[in-house]
Every structure is written in structure tokens, then in C-alpha cells.
């Protein structure tokens, strides 16, 4: 929680800074963070010339998608919003009703796996990518309507093998962690799956 | 490969024995195994009163599904064909074009994960099941038209935590192995995802 209710100018500067490192925050999340109403956040964005979250994501997504290798947009689970092939990638998955366990209302874990896995493959940035193994940890259940922001980082590259680490967060809180060993099989001899 | 081309009686007895431990073998797989044509296998089955693989699976599936807890048929990736809650479960996933990576024609690895994961959850047999962590290994790519038979075994149960091991095979060959730590949260305190 950031306390800026009192001073509009100060709050707007803080908002601009905050959005630079959290570009996928929704107005609702920002309102909670800055302890103001959603209409106040909208006015602040208008004053600062910052478009709403959907537009910010769409603009980033278009550029990120043009850099994808080895994974098509249809294969990717979630929406790619940032990609530096061989370095890092970010995707967002909105939890919708078909992904939920009934009656508990929490997302089936394999959706988080698929988001992280497909992002890890895209982040490697090779034309052909095979998965050798993965280790994942679920930190807390994810609920309907939550937006899962996954960030993949290429940690180690050795010959044709990459270790990609993925952290998935809801509103800044880690909900899932995964490590994927991915092979770019131009030089590979072993097994693996796409 | 089993050599029974010469003696019909002998081959039919061997076929009956083989199907007892491999009830999900297709006529094509059996023909290859016994070095005879597919029509010969069909005649052998007719003589033995053994229905074709789809019917065998459907009959088992109906019974298995009635024992499912914690996972619905829609949530299960693949078709459940055997289930002893708390002990073991088997499901079959047919690899269809939407699961493939183009142009390589191999299945995206997260489908194998989802099949094994949802089967592991069903095998635990509790009303509410959460996943804490998983370790998986991909042994070889899986291709269009292949049938992946996953077998889950509950290996360890301690308080509210289960270790479920899943081996997935195509035509007897292991293509994927997974270990899932699953919590039945009536007694749980930690995180996890459904």
C-alpha cells in the first residue's frame, strides 16, 4: 500500500513510476495500491496520458509476438506481452470459468503449468525446442478472475540445453514457480517432448 | 514380437493372455506384435469373443468414472479407463492435430503433463485435492495418432500428503514420467493449486 491520498501531484508521479515496473496492473489493483477510487485512477491515467491496461498489453503483445520462434501464438497458453529471445519473456493468463475446478472455484494446476511451459519454450527463442524435464511448485490456489503474470528467465545455456526459470504472480504475489530444461535439438541427441 | 504365425490355436491363446495385461492394445498393435495381418487379429478376437479396443475401453471407462472423486470427467485430460481410488488409475490420451507443434508434428509437452496431472488427482480419490509440486521427465517426442497410456500409482501417503507416480507409455515404451505431490486439504495448512 502506497499512501498518496492527500497529494494528487505526488500520487500521479508515484503512479507513473509504479506502472513503469508494473505495466500490467489493472485500475482496480492500482486503486487498491494507492488507496483511492477506480475513477480517480482513471483520471490520473488520463492526466498522465497512460492508456488503460488492455491497450498497454495489446501494444506490447504485438511487438513481442513478432519475435516468437518455435512456438505459435495458438500454442502459447496466455498472452505474450514481452519477449527478449534467449533472455526473458512475460505472459498473462486470465483465469476463466472453463479452467476452474467446481465447486471449489480454483484453477486446475495444469493451466499454470502450460502457461509457464509454453512461455519457457518461447523464451528460449529457437526454431525447434524440446522439453527434457521440469520441476514445478504451486504456492497458493488461483481463483476465477485473477490474472496470472508469468515471467520466464533463461538462467543457464550449455551447448544445446537451456534452463529456464518461471515465476508466476497474481498481484505481485508468487503463486507458481517452475524450472524447465529445454533442448534445442539441432545439436541434441537425447529424448524430450515439444 | 511374439512368433505365432504358424499355429492358430496357440496364437489365439497367446493373444488372450496378452490382452489380459495389455487391454488397450489396438488391432494394429496386435497385428504387429503377433506378425499377422489386422484382419487375422479381427478373426482371432471374434473367435475368442473379445470386443474391439474402443468397446473394451468404453466398458472399463464407465465403471472407472463412477469411482472418480475430486476431478470431473471434463477436467480429466484423456479418458479414464481404470481407477482404484487411493491405489492406481489408468487413462488414455489420443494425440490429435490440435495438440501438435507445427511443422514438427509432435505433441506439445504440456498435454502429457495435464494427462498425468489430472489422472494423479483422480487417483488420490479425495473430494478436494490440491497439488503442491511436481517433477516430470520427457523421454521421447509423441507423434500424431499415437495413444498415450498413463498409469498412476499412489506411492506414499503421509497425513494429508500423497506422492503419486505416473508413467506414460506409447505401445509399451515410456514417453513421460511424473511425480506429483498432492494434498488433501481437509488436514492441510500449506498452499498448492487444484
mmCIF file of C-alpha atoms in Angstrom:
data_model
loop_
_atom_site.group_PDB
_atom_site.id
_atom_site.type_symbol
_atom_site.label_atom_id
_atom_site.label_comp_id
_atom_site.label_asym_id
_atom_site.label_seq_id
_atom_site.Cartn_x
_atom_site.Cartn_y
_atom_site.Cartn_z
ATOM 1 C CA UNK A 1 0.000 0.000 0.000
ATOM 2 C CA UNK A 2 1.367 3.414 -1.023
ATOM 3 C CA UNK A 3 -0.035 6.443 0.829
ATOM 4 C CA UNK A 4 -0.746 9.214 -1.645
ATOM 5 C CA UNK A 5 -4.347 10.013 -0.975
ATOM 6 C CA UNK A 6 -3.530 13.551 0.095
ATOM 7 C CA UNK A 7 -1.463 14.952 -2.736
ATOM 8 C CA UNK A 8 -2.636 14.488 -6.323
ATOM 9 C CA UNK A 9 0.614 15.553 -7.991
ATOM 10 C CA UNK A 10 2.668 13.310 -5.775
ATOM 11 C CA UNK A 11 0.318 10.384 -6.343
ATOM 12 C CA UNK A 12 0.429 10.799 -10.118
ATOM 13 C CA UNK A 13 4.236 10.783 -10.118
ATOM 14 C CA UNK A 14 4.226 7.682 -7.932
ATOM 15 C CA UNK A 15 1.666 6.099 -10.261
ATOM 16 C CA UNK A 16 3.846 6.748 -13.300
ATOM 17 C CA UNK A 17 6.870 5.220 -11.538
ATOM 18 C CA UNK A 18 4.817 2.246 -10.345
ATOM 19 C CA UNK A 19 3.456 1.499 -13.824
ATOM 20 C CA UNK A 20 6.961 1.530 -15.274
ATOM 21 C CA UNK A 21 7.833 -1.578 -13.218
ATOM 22 C CA UNK A 22 4.258 -2.986 -13.117
ATOM 23 C CA UNK A 23 2.895 -2.235 -16.583
ATOM 24 C CA UNK A 24 0.166 -4.909 -16.297
ATOM 25 C CA UNK A 25 -1.541 -3.559 -13.185
ATOM 26 C CA UNK A 26 -5.289 -3.049 -13.647
ATOM 27 C CA UNK A 27 -7.120 0.087 -12.499
ATOM 28 C CA UNK A 28 -8.647 -1.981 -9.700
ATOM 29 C CA UNK A 29 -5.229 -3.079 -8.483
ATOM 30 C CA UNK A 30 -3.904 0.473 -8.730
ATOM 31 C CA UNK A 31 -6.875 1.847 -6.802
ATOM 32 C CA UNK A 32 -6.200 -0.591 -4.008
ATOM 33 C CA UNK A 33 -2.467 0.116 -4.050
ATOM 34 C CA UNK A 34 -2.897 3.912 -3.886
ATOM 35 C CA UNK A 35 -5.944 3.851 -1.621
ATOM 36 C CA UNK A 36 -8.127 5.855 -3.998
ATOM 37 C CA UNK A 37 -11.197 5.004 -6.082
ATOM 38 C CA UNK A 38 -11.051 3.449 -9.564
ATOM 39 C CA UNK A 39 -12.436 6.680 -11.181
ATOM 40 C CA UNK A 40 -9.600 8.622 -9.524
ATOM 41 C CA UNK A 41 -7.041 6.239 -11.061
ATOM 42 C CA UNK A 42 -8.728 6.695 -14.466
ATOM 43 C CA UNK A 43 -8.471 10.459 -14.171
ATOM 44 C CA UNK A 44 -4.837 10.151 -13.099
ATOM 45 C CA UNK A 45 -4.051 7.989 -16.147
ATOM 46 C CA UNK A 46 -5.840 10.470 -18.385
ATOM 47 C CA UNK A 47 -3.803 13.329 -16.937
ATOM 48 C CA UNK A 48 -0.592 11.346 -17.443
ATOM 49 C CA UNK A 49 -1.552 10.147 -20.955
ATOM 50 C CA UNK A 50 -1.293 6.471 -19.959
ATOM 51 C CA UNK A 51 -3.768 4.158 -21.754
ATOM 52 C CA UNK A 52 -5.788 1.529 -19.880
ATOM 53 C CA UNK A 53 -4.252 -1.860 -19.177
ATOM 54 C CA UNK A 54 -5.779 -3.721 -22.187
ATOM 55 C CA UNK A 55 -4.314 -1.188 -24.586
ATOM 56 C CA UNK A 56 -0.932 -1.219 -22.844
ATOM 57 C CA UNK A 57 -0.857 -5.022 -23.091
ATOM 58 C CA UNK A 58 -2.006 -5.109 -26.723
ATOM 59 C CA UNK A 59 0.710 -2.692 -27.791
ATOM 60 C CA UNK A 60 3.406 -4.732 -26.049
ATOM 61 C CA UNK A 61 1.941 -8.037 -27.231
ATOM 62 C CA UNK A 62 2.089 -7.161 -30.911
ATOM 63 C CA UNK A 63 5.779 -6.389 -30.706
ATOM 64 C CA UNK A 64 6.541 -9.422 -28.507
ATOM 65 C CA UNK A 65 4.708 -11.831 -30.822
ATOM 66 C CA UNK A 66 6.737 -10.748 -33.819
ATOM 67 C CA UNK A 67 9.835 -12.102 -32.032
ATOM 68 C CA UNK A 68 8.403 -15.575 -31.286
ATOM 69 C CA UNK A 69 10.244 -18.638 -32.620
ATOM 70 C CA UNK A 70 9.474 -22.317 -32.008
ATOM 71 C CA UNK A 71 6.017 -21.639 -30.522
ATOM 72 C CA UNK A 72 2.999 -20.198 -32.334
ATOM 73 C CA UNK A 73 0.518 -17.777 -30.751
ATOM 74 C CA UNK A 74 -2.085 -20.596 -30.686
ATOM 75 C CA UNK A 75 0.279 -22.926 -28.824
ATOM 76 C CA UNK A 76 1.048 -20.305 -26.213
ATOM 77 C CA UNK A 77 -1.214 -20.573 -23.176
ATOM 78 C CA UNK A 78 -1.802 -16.998 -22.049
ATOM 79 C CA UNK A 79 -0.963 -13.802 -23.871
ATOM 80 C CA UNK A 80 2.649 -12.927 -24.576
ATOM 81 C CA UNK A 81 3.386 -9.335 -23.589
ATOM 82 C CA UNK A 82 7.159 -9.143 -23.567
ATOM 83 C CA UNK A 83 9.885 -11.197 -25.193
ATOM 84 C CA UNK A 84 13.642 -10.938 -25.436
ATOM 85 C CA UNK A 85 14.523 -14.268 -27.083
ATOM 86 C CA UNK A 86 17.232 -16.110 -25.180
ATOM 87 C CA UNK A 87 16.813 -13.763 -22.198
ATOM 88 C CA UNK A 88 13.296 -13.300 -20.816
ATOM 89 C CA UNK A 89 9.591 -13.336 -21.562
ATOM 90 C CA UNK A 90 6.344 -12.360 -19.863
ATOM 91 C CA UNK A 91 2.819 -13.649 -20.452
ATOM 92 C CA UNK A 92 -0.536 -13.029 -18.804
ATOM 93 C CA UNK A 93 -3.233 -15.644 -18.292
ATOM 94 C CA UNK A 94 -6.706 -14.589 -17.203
ATOM 95 C CA UNK A 95 -8.383 -17.327 -15.176
ATOM 96 C CA UNK A 96 -11.754 -18.010 -16.836
ATOM 97 C CA UNK A 97 -14.561 -20.382 -15.790
ATOM 98 C CA UNK A 98 -13.563 -23.346 -18.033
ATOM 99 C CA UNK A 99 -10.228 -23.532 -16.140
ATOM 100 C CA UNK A 100 -11.878 -23.894 -12.748
ATOM 101 C CA UNK A 101 -12.399 -26.865 -10.516
ATOM 102 C CA UNK A 102 -16.024 -27.000 -9.427
ATOM 103 C CA UNK A 103 -17.278 -26.364 -6.810
ATOM 104 C CA UNK A 104 -14.027 -25.028 -5.286
ATOM 105 C CA UNK A 105 -13.678 -22.264 -7.917
ATOM 106 C CA UNK A 106 -9.874 -22.530 -8.178
ATOM 107 C CA UNK A 107 -7.885 -23.037 -11.376
ATOM 108 C CA UNK A 108 -6.672 -26.523 -12.281
ATOM 109 C CA UNK A 109 -2.906 -26.573 -11.781
ATOM 110 C CA UNK A 110 -2.078 -27.757 -15.276
ATOM 111 C CA UNK A 111 -3.144 -24.402 -16.737
ATOM 112 C CA UNK A 112 -0.409 -22.684 -14.722
ATOM 113 C CA UNK A 113 2.000 -25.374 -15.875
ATOM 114 C CA UNK A 114 1.007 -24.889 -19.526
ATOM 115 C CA UNK A 115 1.320 -21.091 -19.285
ATOM 116 C CA UNK A 116 4.800 -21.340 -17.771
ATOM 117 C CA UNK A 117 5.867 -24.185 -20.071
ATOM 118 C CA UNK A 118 4.806 -22.539 -23.322
ATOM 119 C CA UNK A 119 6.346 -19.238 -22.191
ATOM 120 C CA UNK A 120 9.623 -21.003 -21.313
ATOM 121 C CA UNK A 121 9.706 -22.559 -24.806
ATOM 122 C CA UNK A 122 9.052 -19.190 -26.456
ATOM 123 C CA UNK A 123 11.699 -17.506 -24.295
ATOM 124 C CA UNK A 124 14.428 -19.903 -25.482
ATOM 125 C CA UNK A 125 13.869 -18.373 -28.915
ATOM 126 C CA UNK A 126 14.978 -21.286 -31.133
ATOM 127 C CA UNK A 127 13.118 -22.614 -34.172
ATOM 128 C CA UNK A 128 12.776 -26.109 -32.642
ATOM 129 C CA UNK A 129 12.515 -26.598 -28.879
ATOM 130 C CA UNK A 130 12.018 -29.845 -26.928
ATOM 131 C CA UNK A 131 11.427 -30.191 -23.202
ATOM 132 C CA UNK A 132 13.597 -32.645 -21.308
ATOM 133 C CA UNK A 133 12.261 -32.187 -17.759
ATOM 134 C CA UNK A 134 10.504 -29.795 -15.400
ATOM 135 C CA UNK A 135 10.128 -29.141 -11.680
ATOM 136 C CA UNK A 136 7.226 -27.039 -10.513
ATOM 137 C CA UNK A 137 5.833 -25.817 -7.240
ATOM 138 C CA UNK A 138 2.334 -24.493 -6.552
ATOM 139 C CA UNK A 139 2.328 -21.834 -3.848
ATOM 140 C CA UNK A 140 -1.340 -20.979 -3.479
ATOM 141 C CA UNK A 141 -4.606 -21.666 -5.316
ATOM 142 C CA UNK A 142 -5.552 -19.226 -8.087
ATOM 143 C CA UNK A 143 -9.163 -18.048 -8.300
ATOM 144 C CA UNK A 144 -11.609 -17.053 -11.018
ATOM 145 C CA UNK A 145 -10.932 -13.612 -12.478
ATOM 146 C CA UNK A 146 -7.328 -13.469 -11.280
ATOM 147 C CA UNK A 147 -4.623 -12.508 -13.781
ATOM 148 C CA UNK A 148 -1.510 -14.634 -13.620
ATOM 149 C CA UNK A 149 1.615 -12.812 -14.795
ATOM 150 C CA UNK A 150 4.362 -15.321 -15.643
ATOM 151 C CA UNK A 151 7.948 -14.166 -16.061
ATOM 152 C CA UNK A 152 10.451 -16.549 -17.638
ATOM 153 C CA UNK A 153 14.216 -16.073 -17.446
ATOM 154 C CA UNK A 154 16.848 -18.093 -19.280
ATOM 155 C CA UNK A 155 19.218 -18.954 -16.433
ATOM 156 C CA UNK A 156 21.821 -21.294 -17.928
ATOM 157 C CA UNK A 157 22.698 -22.207 -21.517
ATOM 158 C CA UNK A 158 25.147 -25.057 -22.106
ATOM 159 C CA UNK A 159 25.601 -26.486 -25.600
ATOM 160 C CA UNK A 160 22.073 -27.286 -26.749
ATOM 161 C CA UNK A 161 20.482 -27.249 -23.274
ATOM 162 C CA UNK A 162 18.748 -24.302 -21.571
ATOM 163 C CA UNK A 163 17.499 -23.966 -18.010
ATOM 164 C CA UNK A 164 14.526 -21.584 -17.932
ATOM 165 C CA UNK A 165 13.072 -20.435 -14.631
ATOM 166 C CA UNK A 166 9.477 -19.149 -14.487
ATOM 167 C CA UNK A 167 7.814 -17.230 -11.643
ATOM 168 C CA UNK A 168 4.068 -16.666 -11.908
ATOM 169 C CA UNK A 169 2.434 -13.973 -9.806
ATOM 170 C CA UNK A 170 -1.043 -12.680 -9.025
ATOM 171 C CA UNK A 171 -0.971 -9.055 -7.978
ATOM 172 C CA UNK A 172 2.731 -9.346 -7.098
ATOM 173 C CA UNK A 173 2.356 -12.498 -5.025
ATOM 174 C CA UNK A 174 4.064 -15.658 -6.285
ATOM 175 C CA UNK A 175 1.544 -18.437 -6.993
ATOM 176 C CA UNK A 176 3.707 -20.813 -9.057
ATOM 177 C CA UNK A 177 7.387 -21.483 -9.716
ATOM 178 C CA UNK A 178 8.779 -23.725 -12.419
ATOM 179 C CA UNK A 179 12.125 -24.772 -13.837
ATOM 180 C CA UNK A 180 12.226 -26.200 -17.340
ATOM 181 C CA UNK A 181 15.144 -27.944 -19.019
ATOM 182 C CA UNK A 182 14.735 -27.265 -22.734
ATOM 183 C CA UNK A 183 16.759 -28.666 -25.601
ATOM 184 C CA UNK A 184 17.346 -27.022 -28.958
ATOM 185 C CA UNK A 185 17.773 -30.282 -30.850
ATOM 186 C CA UNK A 186 19.936 -29.129 -33.741
ATOM 187 C CA UNK A 187 22.784 -30.324 -31.523
ATOM 188 C CA UNK A 188 20.771 -32.671 -29.263
ATOM 189 C CA UNK A 189 20.978 -36.451 -29.093
ATOM 190 C CA UNK A 190 18.541 -37.289 -26.250
ATOM 191 C CA UNK A 191 14.741 -37.552 -25.994
ATOM 192 C CA UNK A 192 12.317 -34.866 -24.906
ATOM 193 C CA UNK A 193 8.962 -33.553 -25.962
ATOM 194 C CA UNK A 194 7.870 -30.406 -27.743
ATOM 195 C CA UNK B 1 7.404 -59.630 -31.288
ATOM 196 C CA UNK B 2 5.693 -62.925 -30.483
ATOM 197 C CA UNK B 3 6.071 -65.718 -33.060
ATOM 198 C CA UNK B 4 2.708 -67.427 -33.534
ATOM 199 C CA UNK B 5 2.154 -67.178 -37.254
ATOM 200 C CA UNK B 6 2.208 -70.953 -37.698
ATOM 201 C CA UNK B 7 -0.333 -72.187 -35.141
ATOM 202 C CA UNK B 8 -3.726 -70.503 -34.937
ATOM 203 C CA UNK B 9 -4.811 -72.101 -31.647
ATOM 204 C CA UNK B 10 -1.525 -71.254 -29.987
ATOM 205 C CA UNK B 11 -1.663 -67.689 -31.279
ATOM 206 C CA UNK B 12 -5.229 -67.181 -30.011
ATOM 207 C CA UNK B 13 -4.284 -68.379 -26.537
ATOM 208 C CA UNK B 14 -1.246 -66.082 -26.556
ATOM 209 C CA UNK B 15 -3.481 -63.240 -27.754
ATOM 210 C CA UNK B 16 -5.935 -63.803 -24.887
ATOM 211 C CA UNK B 17 -3.066 -63.791 -22.356
ATOM 212 C CA UNK B 18 -1.509 -60.701 -23.938
ATOM 213 C CA UNK B 19 -4.784 -58.736 -23.853
ATOM 214 C CA UNK B 20 -5.234 -59.558 -20.178
ATOM 215 C CA UNK B 21 -2.138 -57.476 -19.333
ATOM 216 C CA UNK B 22 -2.450 -55.077 -22.309
ATOM 217 C CA UNK B 23 -6.204 -54.465 -22.587
ATOM 218 C CA UNK B 24 -5.726 -51.223 -24.517
ATOM 219 C CA UNK B 25 -3.754 -52.654 -27.458
ATOM 220 C CA UNK B 26 -5.277 -51.809 -30.848
ATOM 221 C CA UNK B 27 -5.701 -54.369 -33.632
ATOM 222 C CA UNK B 28 -2.844 -52.661 -35.483
ATOM 223 C CA UNK B 29 -0.543 -53.048 -32.484
ATOM 224 C CA UNK B 30 -1.598 -56.670 -32.013
ATOM 225 C CA UNK B 31 -1.043 -57.452 -35.699
ATOM 226 C CA UNK B 32 2.489 -56.104 -35.446
ATOM 227 C CA UNK B 33 3.130 -57.949 -32.171
ATOM 228 C CA UNK B 34 1.921 -61.300 -33.500
ATOM 229 C CA UNK B 35 3.253 -60.848 -37.036
ATOM 230 C CA UNK B 36 -0.097 -61.393 -38.702
ATOM 231 C CA UNK B 37 -2.462 -59.118 -40.645
ATOM 232 C CA UNK B 38 -5.089 -56.897 -38.993
ATOM 233 C CA UNK B 39 -7.973 -58.991 -40.474
ATOM 234 C CA UNK B 40 -6.404 -62.110 -38.885
ATOM 235 C CA UNK B 41 -6.392 -60.374 -35.495
ATOM 236 C CA UNK B 42 -10.067 -59.416 -36.008
ATOM 237 C CA UNK B 43 -10.985 -63.040 -36.746
ATOM 238 C CA UNK B 44 -8.998 -64.180 -33.695
ATOM 239 C CA UNK B 45 -10.870 -61.705 -31.473
ATOM 240 C CA UNK B 46 -14.181 -62.831 -32.960
ATOM 241 C CA UNK B 47 -13.303 -66.459 -32.240
ATOM 242 C CA UNK B 48 -12.315 -65.546 -28.661
ATOM 243 C CA UNK B 49 -15.353 -63.299 -28.120
ATOM 244 C CA UNK B 50 -13.157 -60.253 -27.346
ATOM 245 C CA UNK B 51 -14.652 -56.912 -28.483
ATOM 246 C CA UNK B 52 -12.568 -54.310 -30.303
ATOM 247 C CA UNK B 53 -10.429 -51.863 -28.346
ATOM 248 C CA UNK B 54 -12.942 -48.951 -28.337
ATOM 249 C CA UNK B 55 -15.607 -51.168 -26.799
ATOM 250 C CA UNK B 56 -13.190 -52.663 -24.270
ATOM 251 C CA UNK B 57 -12.158 -49.150 -23.217
ATOM 252 C CA UNK B 58 -15.728 -47.833 -23.058
ATOM 253 C CA UNK B 59 -16.828 -50.671 -20.794
ATOM 254 C CA UNK B 60 -13.924 -50.100 -18.405
ATOM 255 C CA UNK B 61 -14.277 -46.316 -18.580
ATOM 256 C CA UNK B 62 -17.883 -46.281 -17.444
ATOM 257 C CA UNK B 63 -17.038 -48.241 -14.321
ATOM 258 C CA UNK B 64 -13.868 -46.238 -13.616
ATOM 259 C CA UNK B 65 -15.664 -42.904 -13.973
ATOM 260 C CA UNK B 66 -18.245 -43.853 -11.389
ATOM 261 C CA UNK B 67 -15.411 -44.024 -8.816
ATOM 262 C CA UNK B 68 -13.982 -40.552 -9.559
ATOM 263 C CA UNK B 69 -13.748 -38.010 -6.730
ATOM 264 C CA UNK B 70 -12.194 -34.542 -6.766
ATOM 265 C CA UNK B 71 -11.918 -34.402 -10.570
ATOM 266 C CA UNK B 72 -14.767 -34.330 -13.086
ATOM 267 C CA UNK B 73 -14.709 -36.137 -16.427
ATOM 268 C CA UNK B 74 -14.400 -32.739 -18.176
ATOM 269 C CA UNK B 75 -11.380 -31.800 -16.074
ATOM 270 C CA UNK B 76 -9.623 -35.061 -16.832
ATOM 271 C CA UNK B 77 -7.313 -34.794 -19.839
ATOM 272 C CA UNK B 78 -7.583 -38.149 -21.596
ATOM 273 C CA UNK B 79 -10.063 -40.929 -20.979
ATOM 274 C CA UNK B 80 -10.114 -42.719 -17.631
ATOM 275 C CA UNK B 81 -10.193 -46.484 -18.132
ATOM 276 C CA UNK B 82 -9.301 -47.877 -14.729
ATOM 277 C CA UNK B 83 -9.471 -46.476 -11.214
ATOM 278 C CA UNK B 84 -8.837 -47.872 -7.763
ATOM 279 C CA UNK B 85 -9.063 -44.701 -5.621
ATOM 280 C CA UNK B 86 -6.066 -44.348 -3.328
ATOM 281 C CA UNK B 87 -4.183 -47.046 -5.248
ATOM 282 C CA UNK B 88 -3.927 -46.672 -9.030
ATOM 283 C CA UNK B 89 -5.528 -45.283 -12.179
ATOM 284 C CA UNK B 90 -5.075 -45.539 -15.936
ATOM 285 C CA UNK B 91 -6.064 -43.091 -18.660
ATOM 286 C CA UNK B 92 -5.580 -42.975 -22.418
ATOM 287 C CA UNK B 93 -4.924 -39.836 -24.455
ATOM 288 C CA UNK B 94 -5.103 -39.959 -28.241
ATOM 289 C CA UNK B 95 -2.801 -37.386 -29.786
ATOM 290 C CA UNK B 96 -4.904 -35.287 -32.176
ATOM 291 C CA UNK B 97 -3.874 -32.455 -34.548
ATOM 292 C CA UNK B 98 -4.750 -29.540 -32.176
ATOM 293 C CA UNK B 99 -2.139 -30.872 -29.710
ATOM 294 C CA UNK B 100 0.687 -30.799 -32.240
ATOM 295 C CA UNK B 101 3.539 -28.432 -32.751
ATOM 296 C CA UNK B 102 3.698 -27.420 -36.401
ATOM 297 C CA UNK B 103 5.593 -28.211 -38.552
ATOM 298 C CA UNK B 104 7.355 -30.831 -36.380
ATOM 299 C CA UNK B 105 4.138 -32.846 -35.851
ATOM 300 C CA UNK B 106 4.916 -33.767 -32.223
ATOM 301 C CA UNK B 107 2.631 -33.190 -29.238
ATOM 302 C CA UNK B 108 3.204 -30.163 -27.014
ATOM 303 C CA UNK B 109 4.615 -31.465 -23.738
ATOM 304 C CA UNK B 110 2.013 -29.806 -21.543
ATOM 305 C CA UNK B 111 -0.668 -32.188 -22.820
ATOM 306 C CA UNK B 112 1.292 -35.125 -21.386
ATOM 307 C CA UNK B 113 1.677 -33.144 -18.167
ATOM 308 C CA UNK B 114 -2.053 -32.413 -17.987
ATOM 309 C CA UNK B 115 -2.986 -36.043 -18.669
ATOM 310 C CA UNK B 116 -0.664 -37.295 -15.912
ATOM 311 C CA UNK B 117 -1.588 -34.484 -13.526
ATOM 312 C CA UNK B 118 -5.352 -34.881 -13.805
ATOM 313 C CA UNK B 119 -5.002 -38.673 -13.547
ATOM 314 C CA UNK B 120 -2.822 -38.319 -10.426
ATOM 315 C CA UNK B 121 -5.500 -36.083 -8.839
ATOM 316 C CA UNK B 122 -8.255 -38.590 -9.683
ATOM 317 C CA UNK B 123 -6.170 -41.475 -8.365
ATOM 318 C CA UNK B 124 -5.822 -39.876 -4.934
ATOM 319 C CA UNK B 125 -9.581 -40.289 -4.677
ATOM 320 C CA UNK B 126 -10.395 -37.455 -2.244
ATOM 321 C CA UNK B 127 -13.216 -34.938 -2.641
ATOM 322 C CA UNK B 128 -10.791 -31.977 -2.639
ATOM 323 C CA UNK B 129 -7.260 -32.324 -3.991
ATOM 324 C CA UNK B 130 -4.550 -29.660 -4.309
ATOM 325 C CA UNK B 131 -1.173 -30.013 -5.998
ATOM 326 C CA UNK B 132 1.889 -28.921 -4.067
ATOM 327 C CA UNK B 133 4.662 -29.751 -6.543
ATOM 328 C CA UNK B 134 5.617 -31.918 -9.489
ATOM 329 C CA UNK B 135 8.724 -33.284 -11.204
ATOM 330 C CA UNK B 136 8.406 -34.553 -14.739
ATOM 331 C CA UNK B 137 10.673 -36.003 -17.384
ATOM 332 C CA UNK B 138 10.015 -36.278 -21.109
ATOM 333 C CA UNK B 139 11.641 -39.358 -22.640
ATOM 334 C CA UNK B 140 10.810 -39.042 -26.315
ATOM 335 C CA UNK B 141 8.533 -36.927 -28.537
ATOM 336 C CA UNK B 142 4.988 -38.213 -29.066
ATOM 337 C CA UNK B 143 3.533 -38.089 -32.578
ATOM 338 C CA UNK B 144 0.118 -37.590 -34.183
ATOM 339 C CA UNK B 145 -2.135 -40.633 -33.890
ATOM 340 C CA UNK B 146 -0.214 -42.186 -31.003
ATOM 341 C CA UNK B 147 -2.157 -43.329 -27.934
ATOM 342 C CA UNK B 148 -0.558 -42.416 -24.630
ATOM 343 C CA UNK B 149 -1.453 -44.817 -21.826
ATOM 344 C CA UNK B 150 -0.745 -43.192 -18.433
ATOM 345 C CA UNK B 151 -0.633 -45.313 -15.288
ATOM 346 C CA UNK B 152 -0.685 -43.531 -11.908
ATOM 347 C CA UNK B 153 0.263 -45.239 -8.650
ATOM 348 C CA UNK B 154 -0.122 -43.769 -5.163
ATOM 349 C CA UNK B 155 3.339 -44.419 -3.739
ATOM 350 C CA UNK B 156 3.340 -42.758 -0.316
ATOM 351 C CA UNK B 157 0.582 -41.360 1.890
ATOM 352 C CA UNK B 158 1.560 -39.397 4.990
ATOM 353 C CA UNK B 159 -1.055 -37.400 6.887
ATOM 354 C CA UNK B 160 -2.735 -35.253 4.234
ATOM 355 C CA UNK B 161 0.055 -35.611 1.625
ATOM 356 C CA UNK B 162 0.241 -38.156 -1.220
ATOM 357 C CA UNK B 163 3.084 -38.913 -3.600
ATOM 358 C CA UNK B 164 1.658 -40.142 -6.907
ATOM 359 C CA UNK B 165 3.949 -41.526 -9.596
ATOM 360 C CA UNK B 166 2.789 -41.568 -13.230
ATOM 361 C CA UNK B 167 4.366 -43.457 -16.126
ATOM 362 C CA UNK B 168 3.031 -42.741 -19.618
ATOM 363 C CA UNK B 169 3.700 -45.180 -22.428
ATOM 364 C CA UNK B 170 3.123 -45.439 -26.167
ATOM 365 C CA UNK B 171 2.936 -49.038 -27.305
ATOM 366 C CA UNK B 172 4.719 -50.178 -24.133
ATOM 367 C CA UNK B 173 7.543 -47.640 -24.421
ATOM 368 C CA UNK B 174 7.838 -44.996 -21.695
ATOM 369 C CA UNK B 175 7.478 -41.473 -23.119
ATOM 370 C CA UNK B 176 6.886 -39.478 -19.910
ATOM 371 C CA UNK B 177 7.391 -39.900 -16.164
ATOM 372 C CA UNK B 178 5.975 -37.641 -13.477
ATOM 373 C CA UNK B 179 5.835 -37.426 -9.704
ATOM 374 C CA UNK B 180 3.111 -35.296 -8.135
ATOM 375 C CA UNK B 181 2.850 -34.250 -4.502
ATOM 376 C CA UNK B 182 -0.868 -33.864 -3.819
ATOM 377 C CA UNK B 183 -2.541 -32.554 -0.693
ATOM 378 C CA UNK B 184 -5.998 -33.481 0.566
ATOM 379 C CA UNK B 185 -6.586 -30.195 2.350
ATOM 380 C CA UNK B 186 -9.065 -31.249 4.996
ATOM 381 C CA UNK B 187 -5.949 -31.621 7.139
ATOM 382 C CA UNK B 188 -3.638 -29.333 5.139
ATOM 383 C CA UNK B 189 -2.226 -25.975 6.165
ATOM 384 C CA UNK B 190 0.025 -25.089 3.185
ATOM 385 C CA UNK B 191 -0.580 -23.696 -0.303
ATOM 386 C CA UNK B 192 -0.993 -25.593 -3.554
ATOM 387 C CA UNK B 193 -3.218 -25.493 -6.580
ATOM 388 C CA UNK B 194 -6.112 -27.633 -7.735
#
